[in-house]
PDB file of C-alpha atoms in Angstrom:
ATOM      1  CA  GLU N  60      12.522   7.376  20.814  1.00 84.00           C
ATOM      2  CA  ALA N  61      13.363   7.642  17.086  1.00 83.00           C
ATOM      3  CA  GLN N  62      10.155   8.140  15.229  1.00 93.00           C
ATOM      4  CA  VAL N  63       8.250   9.671  12.415  1.00 97.00           C
ATOM      5  CA  THR N  64       5.055  11.367  13.639  1.00 97.00           C
ATOM      6  CA  GLN N  65       2.058  12.106  11.369  1.00 97.00           C
ATOM      7  CA  ASN N  66      -1.010  14.054  12.365  1.00 97.00           C
ATOM      8  CA  PRO N  67      -3.829  13.668  12.316  1.00 97.00           C
ATOM      9  CA  ARG N  68      -4.322   9.868  12.187  1.00 96.00           C
ATOM     10  CA  TYR N  69      -7.791  10.201  10.713  1.00 97.00           C
ATOM     11  CA  LEU N  70      -9.278  13.045   8.825  1.00 96.00           C
ATOM     12  CA  ILE N  71     -12.740  13.436   7.173  1.00 96.00           C
ATOM     13  CA  THR N  72     -13.275  16.418   5.036  1.00 95.00           C
ATOM     14  CA  VAL N  73     -15.357  17.783   2.200  1.00 96.00           C
ATOM     15  CA  THR N  74     -14.408  18.416  -1.382  1.00 96.00           C
ATOM     16  CA  GLY N  75     -12.442  21.696  -1.799  1.00 96.00           C
ATOM     17  CA  LYS N  76     -11.610  22.403   1.797  1.00 96.00           C
ATOM     18  CA  LYS N  77      -7.860  22.944   2.121  1.00 96.00           C
ATOM     19  CA  LEU N  78      -6.072  20.702   4.544  1.00 97.00           C
ATOM     20  CA  THR N  79      -2.569  19.917   5.732  1.00 97.00           C
ATOM     21  CA  VAL N  80      -1.151  16.611   7.098  1.00 98.00           C
ATOM     22  CA  THR N  81       1.886  17.242   9.244  1.00 98.00           C
ATOM     23  CA  CYS N  82       4.947  15.022   9.368  1.00 98.00           C
ATOM     24  CA  SER N  83       7.793  15.344  11.717  1.00 98.00           C
ATOM     25  CA  GLN N  84      10.983  13.169  12.353  1.00 97.00           C
ATOM     26  CA  ASN N  85      13.402  13.367  15.226  1.00 95.00           C
ATOM     27  CA  MET N  86      16.268  11.425  13.624  1.00 94.00           C
ATOM     28  CA  ASN N  87      17.904  14.283  11.750  1.00 93.00           C
ATOM     29  CA  HIS N  88      17.235  12.639   8.539  1.00 94.00           C
ATOM     30  CA  GLU N  89      18.027  14.352   5.273  1.00 93.00           C
ATOM     31  CA  TYR N  90      15.397  12.631   3.176  1.00 93.00           C
ATOM     32  CA  MET N  91      11.672  12.647   3.607  1.00 95.00           C
ATOM     33  CA  SER N  92       8.847  11.408   1.482  1.00 96.00           C
ATOM     34  CA  TRP N  93       5.125  11.073   1.221  1.00 97.00           C
ATOM     35  CA  TYR N  94       3.263   7.908  -0.066  1.00 97.00           C
ATOM     36  CA  ARG N  95      -0.341   6.928  -0.514  1.00 97.00           C
ATOM     37  CA  GLN N  96      -1.562   3.440  -0.238  1.00 95.00           C
ATOM     38  CA  ASP N  97      -4.529   2.220  -2.187  1.00 93.00           C
ATOM     39  CA  PRO N  98      -6.059  -1.186  -2.549  1.00 88.00           C
ATOM     40  CA  GLY N  99      -4.495  -3.008  -5.524  1.00 87.00           C
ATOM     41  CA  LEU N 100      -1.949  -0.291  -6.114  1.00 90.00           C
ATOM     42  CA  GLY N 101       0.348  -0.595  -3.218  1.00 89.00           C
ATOM     43  CA  LEU N 102       2.444   2.347  -1.952  1.00 94.00           C
ATOM     44  CA  ARG N 103       2.887   5.178  -4.464  1.00 94.00           C
ATOM     45  CA  GLN N 104       5.217   8.020  -3.973  1.00 94.00           C
ATOM     46  CA  ILE N 105       3.718  11.543  -3.991  1.00 97.00           C
ATOM     47  CA  TYR N 106       6.618  13.861  -3.290  1.00 96.00           C
ATOM     48  CA  TYR N 107      10.072  13.572  -1.794  1.00 95.00           C
ATOM     49  CA  SER N 108      12.692  15.926  -0.332  1.00 95.00           C
ATOM     50  CA  MET N 109      16.496  15.351  -0.335  1.00 92.00           C
ATOM     51  CA  ASN N 110      17.051  18.262   2.006  1.00 91.00           C
ATOM     52  CA  VAL N 111      15.730  21.558   3.267  1.00 93.00           C
ATOM     53  CA  GLU N 112      14.190  23.622   0.416  1.00 91.00           C
ATOM     54  CA  VAL N 113      14.703  20.699  -2.004  1.00 92.00           C
ATOM     55  CA  THR N 114      11.621  18.840  -3.086  1.00 95.00           C
ATOM     56  CA  ASP N 115      10.700  16.772  -6.128  1.00 94.00           C
ATOM     57  CA  LYS N 116       7.770  15.027  -7.606  1.00 95.00           C
ATOM     58  CA  GLY N 117       7.139  11.354  -7.168  1.00 92.00           C
ATOM     59  CA  ASP N 118       4.804   9.248  -9.264  1.00 91.00           C
ATOM     60  CA  VAL N 119       1.473  10.769  -8.250  1.00 95.00           C
ATOM     61  CA  PRO N 120       2.056  14.426  -7.393  1.00 97.00           C
ATOM     62  CA  GLU N 121      -1.092  15.942  -8.925  1.00 96.00           C
ATOM     63  CA  GLY N 122      -3.318  17.680  -6.425  1.00 97.00           C
ATOM     64  CA  TYR N 123      -0.652  17.805  -3.695  1.00 98.00           C
ATOM     65  CA  LYS N 124       1.872  20.322  -2.525  1.00 97.00           C
ATOM     66  CA  VAL N 125       4.722  19.991  -0.069  1.00 97.00           C
ATOM     67  CA  SER N 126       7.307  22.220   1.648  1.00 95.00           C
ATOM     68  CA  ARG N 127      10.544  21.573   3.458  1.00 96.00           C
ATOM     69  CA  LYS N 128      11.371  24.751   5.433  1.00 96.00           C
ATOM     70  CA  GLU N 129      12.958  22.824   8.257  1.00 96.00           C
ATOM     71  CA  LYS N 130      14.871  19.555   8.256  1.00 95.00           C
ATOM     72  CA  ARG N 131      12.487  17.753  10.615  1.00 97.00           C
ATOM     73  CA  ASN N 132       9.172  18.837   9.058  1.00 97.00           C
ATOM     74  CA  PHE N 133       7.550  17.831   5.732  1.00 98.00           C
ATOM     75  CA  PRO N 134       3.885  18.733   5.637  1.00 98.00           C
ATOM     76  CA  LEU N 135       1.563  17.499   2.838  1.00 98.00           C
ATOM     77  CA  ILE N 136      -0.949  20.083   1.592  1.00 98.00           C
ATOM     78  CA  LEU N 137      -4.069  19.481  -0.351  1.00 97.00           C
ATOM     79  CA  GLU N 138      -5.269  22.832  -1.611  1.00 95.00           C
ATOM     80  CA  SER N 139      -8.572  21.494  -2.984  1.00 96.00           C
ATOM     81  CA  PRO N 140      -9.179  17.930  -1.925  1.00 97.00           C
ATOM     82  CA  SER N 141     -11.234  15.661  -4.199  1.00 97.00           C
ATOM     83  CA  PRO N 142     -12.853  12.257  -3.487  1.00 97.00           C
ATOM     84  CA  ASN N 143     -10.117  10.460  -5.476  1.00 96.00           C
ATOM     85  CA  GLN N 144      -7.646  11.600  -2.859  1.00 98.00           C
ATOM     86  CA  THR N 145      -9.380   9.403  -0.246  1.00 98.00           C
ATOM     87  CA  SER N 146      -6.480   7.187   0.707  1.00 97.00           C
ATOM     88  CA  LEU N 147      -4.097   6.047   3.495  1.00 97.00           C
ATOM     89  CA  TYR N 148      -1.114   8.396   3.566  1.00 98.00           C
ATOM     90  CA  PHE N 149       2.380   7.637   4.921  1.00 98.00           C
ATOM     91  CA  CYS N 150       5.262   9.887   5.535  1.00 98.00           C
ATOM     92  CA  ALA N 151       8.689   8.341   5.623  1.00 96.00           C
ATOM     93  CA  SER N 152      12.254   9.571   6.258  1.00 95.00           C
ATOM     94  CA  SER N 153      15.717   8.090   5.826  1.00 92.00           C
ATOM     95  CA  LEU N 154      19.175   9.228   6.702  1.00 89.00           C
ATOM     96  CA  MET N 155      20.440   9.980   3.183  1.00 80.00           C
ATOM     97  CA  GLY N 156      17.797   9.117   0.643  1.00 71.00           C
ATOM     98  CA  THR N 157      19.799   6.214  -0.774  1.00 75.00           C
ATOM     99  CA  ALA N 158      18.430   2.763  -1.086  1.00 72.00           C
ATOM    100  CA  LYS N 159      20.899   1.513   1.411  1.00 78.00           C
ATOM    101  CA  THR N 160      19.465   3.706   4.103  1.00 82.00           C
ATOM    102  CA  PRO N 161      15.953   2.229   4.519  1.00 86.00           C
ATOM    103  CA  LEU N 162      12.820   4.232   5.049  1.00 91.00           C
ATOM    104  CA  HIS N 163      11.298   4.857   8.418  1.00 95.00           C
ATOM    105  CA  PHE N 164       7.593   5.293   8.140  1.00 96.00           C
ATOM    106  CA  GLY N 165       5.021   7.012  10.292  1.00 97.00           C
ATOM    107  CA  ASN N 166       1.839   5.283  11.360  1.00 96.00           C
ATOM    108  CA  GLY N 167      -0.323   6.703   8.596  1.00 97.00           C
ATOM    109  CA  THR N 168      -3.159   9.171   8.105  1.00 97.00           C
ATOM    110  CA  ARG N 169      -6.405   7.897   6.807  1.00 97.00           C
ATOM    111  CA  LEU N 170      -8.039  10.673   4.760  1.00 97.00           C
ATOM    112  CA  THR N 171     -11.631  10.588   3.604  1.00 97.00           C
ATOM    113  CA  VAL N 172     -12.830  13.236   1.183  1.00 97.00           C
ATOM    114  CA  THR N 173     -16.626  13.343   0.655  1.00 96.00           C
TER     115      THR N 173
ATOM    116  CA  ASP P  19       2.355   1.291 -14.700  1.00 71.00           C
ATOM    117  CA  GLN P  20       3.296  -1.042 -11.942  1.00 81.00           C
ATOM    118  CA  GLN P  21       7.084  -1.624 -12.083  1.00 91.00           C
ATOM    119  CA  VAL P  22       7.097  -3.871  -8.998  1.00 94.00           C
ATOM    120  CA  LYS P  23       4.528  -6.631  -8.806  1.00 94.00           C
ATOM    121  CA  GLN P  24       3.422  -9.023  -6.089  1.00 95.00           C
ATOM    122  CA  ASN P  25       0.938 -11.367  -7.727  1.00 92.00           C
ATOM    123  CA  SER P  26      -0.184 -13.046  -4.612  1.00 94.00           C
ATOM    124  CA  PRO P  27      -2.458 -10.874  -2.505  1.00 93.00           C
ATOM    125  CA  SER P  28      -2.525 -13.347   0.373  1.00 96.00           C
ATOM    126  CA  LEU P  29      -0.783 -16.478   1.729  1.00 97.00           C
ATOM    127  CA  SER P  30      -1.497 -18.847   4.646  1.00 97.00           C
ATOM    128  CA  VAL P  31       1.099 -21.066   6.202  1.00 98.00           C
ATOM    129  CA  GLN P  32       1.165 -23.312   9.142  1.00 98.00           C
ATOM    130  CA  GLU P  33       3.378 -22.320  12.115  1.00 97.00           C
ATOM    131  CA  GLY P  34       6.859 -23.800  11.757  1.00 97.00           C
ATOM    132  CA  ARG P  35       6.720 -24.245   8.034  1.00 98.00           C
ATOM    133  CA  ILE P  36       8.373 -22.028   5.303  1.00 98.00           C
ATOM    134  CA  SER P  37       6.710 -18.920   3.970  1.00 98.00           C
ATOM    135  CA  ILE P  38       7.733 -17.917   0.463  1.00 98.00           C
ATOM    136  CA  LEU P  39       6.660 -14.415  -0.743  1.00 98.00           C
ATOM    137  CA  ASN P  40       7.273 -13.486  -4.376  1.00 98.00           C
ATOM    138  CA  CYS P  41       8.013 -10.331  -6.218  1.00 97.00           C
ATOM    139  CA  ASP P  42       8.648  -9.399  -9.843  1.00 97.00           C
ATOM    140  CA  TYR P  43       9.970  -6.261 -11.354  1.00 96.00           C
ATOM    141  CA  THR P  44      10.041  -4.871 -14.880  1.00 95.00           C
ATOM    142  CA  ASN P  45      12.705  -2.116 -14.749  1.00 93.00           C
ATOM    143  CA  SER P  46      16.168  -3.532 -15.407  1.00 93.00           C
ATOM    144  CA  MET P  47      17.596  -0.328 -13.932  1.00 92.00           C
ATOM    145  CA  PHE P  48      16.580  -1.300 -10.416  1.00 93.00           C
ATOM    146  CA  ASP P  49      19.702  -2.256  -8.417  1.00 92.00           C
ATOM    147  CA  TYR P  50      18.554  -2.458  -4.829  1.00 93.00           C
ATOM    148  CA  PHE P  51      15.652  -4.324  -3.427  1.00 95.00           C
ATOM    149  CA  LEU P  52      13.974  -4.173   0.023  1.00 95.00           C
ATOM    150  CA  TRP P  53      11.249  -5.916   1.853  1.00 97.00           C
ATOM    151  CA  TYR P  54       9.014  -4.094   4.385  1.00 97.00           C
ATOM    152  CA  LYS P  55       6.624  -5.651   6.839  1.00 97.00           C
ATOM    153  CA  LYS P  56       3.373  -3.849   7.903  1.00 96.00           C
ATOM    154  CA  TYR P  57       1.111  -4.601  10.834  1.00 96.00           C
ATOM    155  CA  PRO P  58      -2.465  -3.033  10.921  1.00 92.00           C
ATOM    156  CA  ALA P  59      -2.668   0.540  11.987  1.00 90.00           C
ATOM    157  CA  GLU P  60       1.108   0.877  11.827  1.00 94.00           C
ATOM    158  CA  GLY P  61       3.489   2.108   9.082  1.00 95.00           C
ATOM    159  CA  PRO P  62       5.767  -0.382   7.198  1.00 96.00           C
ATOM    160  CA  THR P  63       8.980  -1.340   8.873  1.00 96.00           C
ATOM    161  CA  PHE P  64      12.183  -2.373   7.083  1.00 95.00           C
ATOM    162  CA  LEU P  65      12.886  -6.105   7.118  1.00 97.00           C
ATOM    163  CA  ILE P  66      15.690  -7.023   4.769  1.00 96.00           C
ATOM    164  CA  SER P  67      17.383  -5.847   1.600  1.00 94.00           C
ATOM    165  CA  ILE P  68      19.609  -7.093  -1.201  1.00 95.00           C
ATOM    166  CA  SER P  69      21.885  -5.468  -3.733  1.00 93.00           C
ATOM    167  CA  SER P  70      21.843  -6.487  -7.359  1.00 92.00           C
ATOM    168  CA  ILE P  71      25.429  -7.673  -7.058  1.00 93.00           C
ATOM    169  CA  LYS P  72      24.265 -10.476  -4.730  1.00 94.00           C
ATOM    170  CA  ASP P  73      21.834 -13.315  -5.219  1.00 95.00           C
ATOM    171  CA  LYS P  74      21.082 -14.030  -1.586  1.00 97.00           C
ATOM    172  CA  ASN P  75      21.068 -12.187   1.691  1.00 97.00           C
ATOM    173  CA  GLU P  76      20.186 -13.716   4.992  1.00 97.00           C
ATOM    174  CA  ASP P  77      19.170 -12.286   8.333  1.00 96.00           C
ATOM    175  CA  GLY P  78      18.089 -14.797  10.963  1.00 97.00           C
ATOM    176  CA  ARG P  79      14.824 -16.458   9.875  1.00 97.00           C
ATOM    177  CA  PHE P  80      14.602 -14.213   6.758  1.00 98.00           C
ATOM    178  CA  THR P  81      16.341 -14.806   3.464  1.00 98.00           C
ATOM    179  CA  VAL P  82      15.883 -12.874   0.310  1.00 98.00           C
ATOM    180  CA  PHE P  83      16.825 -14.382  -3.073  1.00 98.00           C
ATOM    181  CA  LEU P  84      17.384 -12.407  -6.170  1.00 97.00           C
ATOM    182  CA  ASN P  85      17.213 -13.785  -9.750  1.00 97.00           C
ATOM    183  CA  LYS P  86      18.256 -10.857 -12.046  1.00 95.00           C
ATOM    184  CA  SER P  87      17.777 -12.681 -15.262  1.00 95.00           C
ATOM    185  CA  ALA P  88      14.258 -13.466 -14.361  1.00 96.00           C
ATOM    186  CA  LYS P  89      13.628 -10.121 -12.609  1.00 96.00           C
ATOM    187  CA  HIS P  90      12.395 -11.899  -9.606  1.00 97.00           C
ATOM    188  CA  LEU P  91      12.934 -11.880  -5.909  1.00 96.00           C
ATOM    189  CA  SER P  92      11.500 -13.904  -3.104  1.00 98.00           C
ATOM    190  CA  LEU P  93      11.500 -13.646   0.670  1.00 98.00           C
ATOM    191  CA  HIS P  94      11.781 -16.843   2.729  1.00 98.00           C
ATOM    192  CA  ILE P  95      10.702 -16.967   6.326  1.00 98.00           C
ATOM    193  CA  VAL P  96      11.830 -20.143   8.094  1.00 97.00           C
ATOM    194  CA  PRO P  97      10.343 -21.167  10.472  1.00 97.00           C
ATOM    195  CA  SER P  98       7.218 -19.050  10.213  1.00 98.00           C
ATOM    196  CA  GLN P  99       5.770 -17.769  13.455  1.00 97.00           C
ATOM    197  CA  PRO P 100       2.309 -16.351  14.279  1.00 97.00           C
ATOM    198  CA  GLY P 101       3.975 -12.920  14.837  1.00 96.00           C
ATOM    199  CA  ASP P 102       5.021 -12.940  11.196  1.00 97.00           C
ATOM    200  CA  SER P 103       1.360 -12.400  10.168  1.00 98.00           C
ATOM    201  CA  ALA P 104       1.467  -9.106   8.428  1.00 97.00           C
ATOM    202  CA  VAL P 105       1.412  -7.520   4.963  1.00 96.00           C
ATOM    203  CA  TYR P 106       4.828  -7.679   3.212  1.00 98.00           C
ATOM    204  CA  PHE P 107       5.797  -5.081   0.616  1.00 97.00           C
ATOM    205  CA  CYS P 108       8.543  -5.535  -1.893  1.00 96.00           C
ATOM    206  CA  ALA P 109      10.341  -2.312  -3.015  1.00 95.00           C
ATOM    207  CA  ALA P 110      12.976  -1.493  -5.594  1.00 94.00           C
ATOM    208  CA  SER P 111      15.262   1.434  -6.187  1.00 91.00           C
ATOM    209  CA  LYS P 112      17.478   2.700  -9.013  1.00 87.00           C
ATOM    210  CA  PRO P 113      21.110   3.769  -8.544  1.00 82.00           C
ATOM    211  CA  THR P 114      20.178   7.297  -7.748  1.00 75.00           C
ATOM    212  CA  GLY P 115      18.223   5.834  -4.724  1.00 68.00           C
ATOM    213  CA  ASN P 116      15.909   8.721  -4.143  1.00 77.00           C
ATOM    214  CA  GLN P 117      12.724   7.026  -5.365  1.00 85.00           C
ATOM    215  CA  PHE P 118      11.345   3.767  -4.143  1.00 89.00           C
ATOM    216  CA  TYR P 119       8.841   1.712  -6.093  1.00 92.00           C
ATOM    217  CA  PHE P 120       6.633  -0.518  -4.069  1.00 94.00           C
ATOM    218  CA  GLY P 121       4.597  -3.635  -4.885  1.00 94.00           C
ATOM    219  CA  THR P 122       0.972  -4.120  -3.874  1.00 94.00           C
ATOM    220  CA  GLY P 123       1.763  -6.220  -0.882  1.00 95.00           C
ATOM    221  CA  THR P 124       1.148  -9.889   0.236  1.00 97.00           C
ATOM    222  CA  SER P 125      -0.854 -10.500   3.295  1.00 96.00           C
ATOM    223  CA  LEU P 126       0.765 -13.391   5.228  1.00 98.00           C
ATOM    224  CA  THR P 127      -1.239 -15.310   7.798  1.00 98.00           C
ATOM    225  CA  VAL P 128       0.685 -17.883   9.968  1.00 97.00           C
ATOM    226  CA  ILE P 129      -1.692 -20.337  11.428  1.00 97.00           C
ATOM    227  CA  PRO P 130      -0.797 -21.600  14.968  1.00 95.00           C
TER     228      PRO P 130
END
């Protein structure tokens, strides 16, 4: 089944403790991206990647890192999480990263930073 | 700065009637628009899209209308069904297409 898989689904952590949220897709998509969803703000793009070893900042990249060493994986790294990073995170992929190839989303990771 | 806005956080409609969800945008560089549907505990799924060279696109019960001069688009669902109850996000993209800008979402409830 074609899918984008995120892990974990739920994560509670403390301020400053490094964490990684994994994202994997099995559709051989070139483009991958991370979003966060917050009440009243919708989905905001954190980082995106057009291909292996090519990453770029979205609208809200501060406090996050990403890497794209393999085509299928695009982990999101929070080196020193803070409470304002408490949010619902979505990973997404698309065939070519153009608007005409819609995004496929994972089921989300709900992160709480205390 | 929210470049894509959905000013109605929620909408309730009777089953069988028309649902109209609205979206406004501010950036005239946007040339492609998409609607996504999201159920609880799932990620958004693509529903329908429209290019700025068109003013209407139809797919079954779903039609999207684009008014470029007003920087406004709308999603019409006819007839509405209880399974359409979900949060709907409007999104926009520029010609480069590698960044997508989402609205805040409208929660649609279709009452049986």
